[in-house]
C-alpha positions as CSV (number, residue, x, y, z in Angstrom):
1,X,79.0,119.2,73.8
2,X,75.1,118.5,73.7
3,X,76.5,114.4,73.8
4,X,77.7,115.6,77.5
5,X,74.4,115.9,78.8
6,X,73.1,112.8,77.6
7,X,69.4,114.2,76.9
8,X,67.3,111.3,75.3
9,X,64.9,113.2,73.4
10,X,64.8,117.2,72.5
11,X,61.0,118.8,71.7
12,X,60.4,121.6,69.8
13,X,59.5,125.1,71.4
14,X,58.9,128.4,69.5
15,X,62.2,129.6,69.8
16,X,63.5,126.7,67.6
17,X,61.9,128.4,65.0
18,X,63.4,132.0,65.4
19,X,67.1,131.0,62.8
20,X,65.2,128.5,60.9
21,X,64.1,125.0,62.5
22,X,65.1,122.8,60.0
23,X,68.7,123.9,60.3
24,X,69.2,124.8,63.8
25,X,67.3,122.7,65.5
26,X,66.7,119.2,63.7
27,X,68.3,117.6,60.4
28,X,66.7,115.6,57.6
29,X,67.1,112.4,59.9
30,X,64.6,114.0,62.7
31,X,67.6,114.0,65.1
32,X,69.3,117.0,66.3
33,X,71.8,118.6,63.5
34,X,75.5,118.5,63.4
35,X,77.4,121.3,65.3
36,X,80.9,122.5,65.8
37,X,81.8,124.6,68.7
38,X,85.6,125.3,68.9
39,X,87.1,122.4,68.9
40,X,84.2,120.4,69.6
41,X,82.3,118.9,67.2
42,X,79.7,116.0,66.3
43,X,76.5,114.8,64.9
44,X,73.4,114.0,67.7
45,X,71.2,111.0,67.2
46,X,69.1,112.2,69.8
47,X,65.7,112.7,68.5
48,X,63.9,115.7,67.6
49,X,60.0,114.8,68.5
50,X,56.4,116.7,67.7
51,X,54.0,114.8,66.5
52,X,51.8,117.5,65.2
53,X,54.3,120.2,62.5
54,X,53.2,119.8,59.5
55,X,54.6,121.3,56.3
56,X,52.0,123.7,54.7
57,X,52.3,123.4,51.3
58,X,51.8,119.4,51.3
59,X,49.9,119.2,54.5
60,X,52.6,116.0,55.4
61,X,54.1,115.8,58.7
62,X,57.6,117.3,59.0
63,X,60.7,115.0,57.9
64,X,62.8,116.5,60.3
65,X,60.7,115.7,63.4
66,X,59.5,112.5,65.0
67,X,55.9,111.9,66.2
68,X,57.3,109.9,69.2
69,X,60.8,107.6,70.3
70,X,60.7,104.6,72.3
71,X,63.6,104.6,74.8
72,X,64.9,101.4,77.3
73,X,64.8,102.2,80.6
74,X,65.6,99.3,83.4
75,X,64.3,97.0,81.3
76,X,61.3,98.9,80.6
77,X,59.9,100.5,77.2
78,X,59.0,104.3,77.4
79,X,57.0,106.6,74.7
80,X,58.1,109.7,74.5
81,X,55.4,111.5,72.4
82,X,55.8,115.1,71.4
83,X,53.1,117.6,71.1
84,X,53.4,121.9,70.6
85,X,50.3,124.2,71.0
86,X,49.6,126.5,67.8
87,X,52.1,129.0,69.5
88,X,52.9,130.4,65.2
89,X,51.5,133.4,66.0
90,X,54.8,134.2,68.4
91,X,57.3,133.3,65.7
92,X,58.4,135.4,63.0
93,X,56.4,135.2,59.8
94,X,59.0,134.3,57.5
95,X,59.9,131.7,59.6
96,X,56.5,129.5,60.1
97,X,54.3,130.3,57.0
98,X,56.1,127.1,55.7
99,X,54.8,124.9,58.0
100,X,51.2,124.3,59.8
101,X,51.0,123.4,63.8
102,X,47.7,121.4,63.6
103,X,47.4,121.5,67.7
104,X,44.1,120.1,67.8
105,X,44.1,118.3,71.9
106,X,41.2,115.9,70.4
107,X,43.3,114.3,67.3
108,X,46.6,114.2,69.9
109,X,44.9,112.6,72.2
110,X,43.3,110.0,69.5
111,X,47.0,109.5,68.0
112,X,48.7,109.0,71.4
113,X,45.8,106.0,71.6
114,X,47.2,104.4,68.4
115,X,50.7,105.0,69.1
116,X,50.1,102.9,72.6
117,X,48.0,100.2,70.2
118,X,50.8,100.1,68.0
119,X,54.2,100.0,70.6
120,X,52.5,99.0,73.8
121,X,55.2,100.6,75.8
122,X,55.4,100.3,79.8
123,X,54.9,104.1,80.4
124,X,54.0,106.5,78.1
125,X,55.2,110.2,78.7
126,X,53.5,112.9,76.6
127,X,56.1,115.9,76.0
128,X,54.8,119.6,75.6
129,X,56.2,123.2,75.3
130,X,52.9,124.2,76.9
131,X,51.2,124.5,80.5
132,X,51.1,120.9,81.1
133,X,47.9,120.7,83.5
134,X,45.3,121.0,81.1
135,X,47.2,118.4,78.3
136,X,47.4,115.7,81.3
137,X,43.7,116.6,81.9
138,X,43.0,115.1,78.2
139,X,44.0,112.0,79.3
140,X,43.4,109.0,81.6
141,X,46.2,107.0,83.6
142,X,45.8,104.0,81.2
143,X,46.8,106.2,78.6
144,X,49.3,108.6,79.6
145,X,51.2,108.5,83.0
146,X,53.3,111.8,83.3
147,X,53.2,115.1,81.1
148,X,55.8,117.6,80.8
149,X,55.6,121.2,80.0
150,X,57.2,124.2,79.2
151,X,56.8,127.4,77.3
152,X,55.2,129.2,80.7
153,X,58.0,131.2,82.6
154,X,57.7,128.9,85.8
155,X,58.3,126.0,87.9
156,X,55.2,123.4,88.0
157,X,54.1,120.2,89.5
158,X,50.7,118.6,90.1
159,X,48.3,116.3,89.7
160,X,45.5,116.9,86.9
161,X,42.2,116.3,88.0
162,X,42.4,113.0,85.5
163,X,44.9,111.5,88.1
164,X,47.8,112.1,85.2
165,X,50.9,113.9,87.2
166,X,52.5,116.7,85.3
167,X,56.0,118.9,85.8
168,X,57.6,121.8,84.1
169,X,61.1,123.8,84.6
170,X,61.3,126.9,84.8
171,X,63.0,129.6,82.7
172,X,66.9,130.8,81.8
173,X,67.9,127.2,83.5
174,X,66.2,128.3,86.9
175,X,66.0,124.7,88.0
176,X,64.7,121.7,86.5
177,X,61.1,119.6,87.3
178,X,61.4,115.8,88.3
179,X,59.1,112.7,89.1
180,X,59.9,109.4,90.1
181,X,58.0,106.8,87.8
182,X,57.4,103.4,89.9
183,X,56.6,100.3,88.4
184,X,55.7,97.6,90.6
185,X,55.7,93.6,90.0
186,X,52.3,93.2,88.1
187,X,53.6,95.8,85.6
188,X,50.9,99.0,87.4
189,X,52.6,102.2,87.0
190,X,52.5,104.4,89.4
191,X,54.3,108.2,89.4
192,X,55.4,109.7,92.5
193,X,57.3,112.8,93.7
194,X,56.6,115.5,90.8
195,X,58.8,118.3,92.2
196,X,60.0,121.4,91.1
197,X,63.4,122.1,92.5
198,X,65.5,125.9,91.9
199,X,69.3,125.3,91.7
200,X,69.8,129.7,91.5
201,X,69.0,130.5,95.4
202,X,72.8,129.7,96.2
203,X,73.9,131.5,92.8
204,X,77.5,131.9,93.9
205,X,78.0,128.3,93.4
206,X,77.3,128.4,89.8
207,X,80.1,130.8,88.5
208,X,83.4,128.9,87.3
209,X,85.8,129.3,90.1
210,X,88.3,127.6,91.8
211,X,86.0,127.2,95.2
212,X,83.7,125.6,92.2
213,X,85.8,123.0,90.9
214,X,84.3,120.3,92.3
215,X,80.2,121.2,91.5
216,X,80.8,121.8,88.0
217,X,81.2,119.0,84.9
218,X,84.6,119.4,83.1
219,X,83.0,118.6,79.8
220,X,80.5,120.8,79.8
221,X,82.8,123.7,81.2
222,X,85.1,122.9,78.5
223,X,82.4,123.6,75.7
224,X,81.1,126.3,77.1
225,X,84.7,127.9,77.4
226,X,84.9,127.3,73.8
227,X,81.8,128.7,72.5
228,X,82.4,131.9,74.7
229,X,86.0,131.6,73.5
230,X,84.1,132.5,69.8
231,X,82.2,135.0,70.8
232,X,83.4,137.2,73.4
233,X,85.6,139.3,71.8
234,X,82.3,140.8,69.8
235,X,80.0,140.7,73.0
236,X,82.2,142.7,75.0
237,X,82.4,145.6,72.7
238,X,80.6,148.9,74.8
239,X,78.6,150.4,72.7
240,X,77.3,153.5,74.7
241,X,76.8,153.9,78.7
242,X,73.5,154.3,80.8
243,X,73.4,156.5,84.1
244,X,70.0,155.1,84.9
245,X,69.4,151.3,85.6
246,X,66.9,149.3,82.6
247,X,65.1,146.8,83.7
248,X,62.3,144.5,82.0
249,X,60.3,145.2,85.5
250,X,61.4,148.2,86.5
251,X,57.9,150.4,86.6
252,X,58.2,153.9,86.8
253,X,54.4,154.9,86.8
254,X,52.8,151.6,87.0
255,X,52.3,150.6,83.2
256,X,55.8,151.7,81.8
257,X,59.1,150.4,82.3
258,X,62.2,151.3,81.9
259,X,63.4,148.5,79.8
260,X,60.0,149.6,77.9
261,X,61.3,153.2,77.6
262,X,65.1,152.0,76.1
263,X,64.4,149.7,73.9
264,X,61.4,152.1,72.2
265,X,63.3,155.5,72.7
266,X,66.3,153.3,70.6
267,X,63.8,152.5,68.5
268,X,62.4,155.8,67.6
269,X,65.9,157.4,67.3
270,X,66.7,155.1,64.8
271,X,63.7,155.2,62.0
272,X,63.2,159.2,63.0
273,X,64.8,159.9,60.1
274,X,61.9,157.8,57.8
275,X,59.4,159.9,60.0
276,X,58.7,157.4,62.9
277,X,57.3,159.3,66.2
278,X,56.0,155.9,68.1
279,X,57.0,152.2,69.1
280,X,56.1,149.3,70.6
281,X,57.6,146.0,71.2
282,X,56.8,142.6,73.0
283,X,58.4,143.1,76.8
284,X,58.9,138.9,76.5
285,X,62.2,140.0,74.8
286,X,63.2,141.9,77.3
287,X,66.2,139.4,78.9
288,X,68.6,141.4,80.4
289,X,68.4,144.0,83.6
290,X,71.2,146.6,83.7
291,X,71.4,147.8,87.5
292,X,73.5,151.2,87.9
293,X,74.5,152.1,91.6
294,X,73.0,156.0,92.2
295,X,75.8,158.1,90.9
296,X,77.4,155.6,88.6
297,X,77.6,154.8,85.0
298,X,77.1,151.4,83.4
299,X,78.6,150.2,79.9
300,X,76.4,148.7,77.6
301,X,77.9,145.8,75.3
302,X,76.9,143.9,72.6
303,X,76.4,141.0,74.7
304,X,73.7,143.0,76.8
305,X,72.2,143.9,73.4
């Protein structure tokens, strides 16, 4: 369950929006909502943080997200503060003309100022589903130590040109960023070893088999088992074949694709009876290559739908 991975604090990224934010992805009490997954079932406390969702209509800051959680670690006090860009034009209508992302860098970096007046925390973290570089550039190292990112496709790690060291992940659960935050005996924080570090180059070690056993976390196998356990019977059903392999990069003149040509051509076949001759749709949705050997066919299932 999400309790097995033992996150301290979840941010908020466009996608969160895509089924409705306030349901999905945070409850009433700014925490992460109550799921149940098979047998598995519970009710987070882990905070859901961004200090700068607003509801529209009142122009009040969002009940079910946090401007920021203080956390204990070895003794020490750390701000997590949350912050998302104004990314609203990448999400469904319908789903953020309730709410306002007021993603103004000047007023974040003045309320990440009072928030340190206010908790005076050992290390202050600034959280961001956003290219971190330029956020820890808005800051000095009194104010902010480490920045994380998100939201860009790749792994990153640097040092801003304010001295603040930022890290990001990477995409599909690629790998995961890392730093090692140092505090020595007059309290100066230091942050060393930002690091990017890719866990699919060996990507047979990842599948659930017996050679596997001992690399892989029983709890989390167990949930995952269940929640596929839900599902699978509807993701496997083949819905057509292809003879020709789709791919979301697979350029066959140099500007189209053949994930391009699929989806559209699906697209068109569909509405042609309402008149439609032409489509277009954003290639960032795009998540699944089909390879087909030369000669072969491929079934296509829900699941790769």
């Amino acid at each position: 369950s999400i309790d097995s991975l033992g996150y301290d604090i979840i941010i908020l990224g466009n996608h969160e929006f895509d089924w409705g934010v306030d349901v999905y992805a945070a409850d009433a009490d700014g925490t992460l909502p109550a799921y149940k997954v098979g047998t598995f079932e519970g009710d987070p406390d882990i905070p859901v943080i961004c200090a700068d969702l607003y509801y529209a209509a009142s122009g009040e800051r969002t009940s079910f997200t946090q401007d920021y959680k203080i956390v204990e670690k070895a003794g020490y006090s750390i701000c997590l503060i949350g912050y998302a860009p104004d990314y609203s034009n990448e999400i469904m209508t319908s789903k953020i003309s309730s709410y306002v992302i007021k993603a103004d860098l000047d007023a974040f970096v003045k309320r990440v100022k009072e928030i340190n007046e206010l908790e005076q925390p050992d290390v202050t973290i600034v959280m961001a589903h956003e290219t971190p570089e330029y956020i820890a550039d808005a800051f000095t190292t009194d104010e902010v130590q480490l920045v994380t990112g998100g939201h860009v496709h790749a792994g990153i790690y640097g040092v801003a040109s304010s001295g603040v060291t930022y890290i990001q992940g990477d995409t599909q659960a690629k790998g995961y960023s890392s730093a090692v935050i140092v505090i020595d005996a007059e309290g100066k924080v230091s942050v060393e070893d930002p690091n990017y570090t890719c866990i699919t180059e060996e990507p047979e070690l990842l599948y659930d088999t017996p050679e596997n056993a001992d690399l892989l976390d029983d709890d989390v196998l167990a949930v995952t088992k269940a929640g596929w356990g839900e599902i699978s019977d509807g993701l496997n059903e083949v819905l057509g074949y292809i003879d020709t392999s789709v791919q979301k990069k697979g350029y066959t003149d140099g500007v189209s694709t053949t994930g391009g040509n699929f989806v559209t051509s699906l697209m068109v076949k569909a509405m042609e009876n309402d008149g439609v001759i032409i489509a277009f749709y954003n290639r960032g949705g795009y998540r699944c290559d089909m390879i087909v050997p030369e000669g072969e066919t491929r079934d296509v299932t829900v699941g790769d739908i």
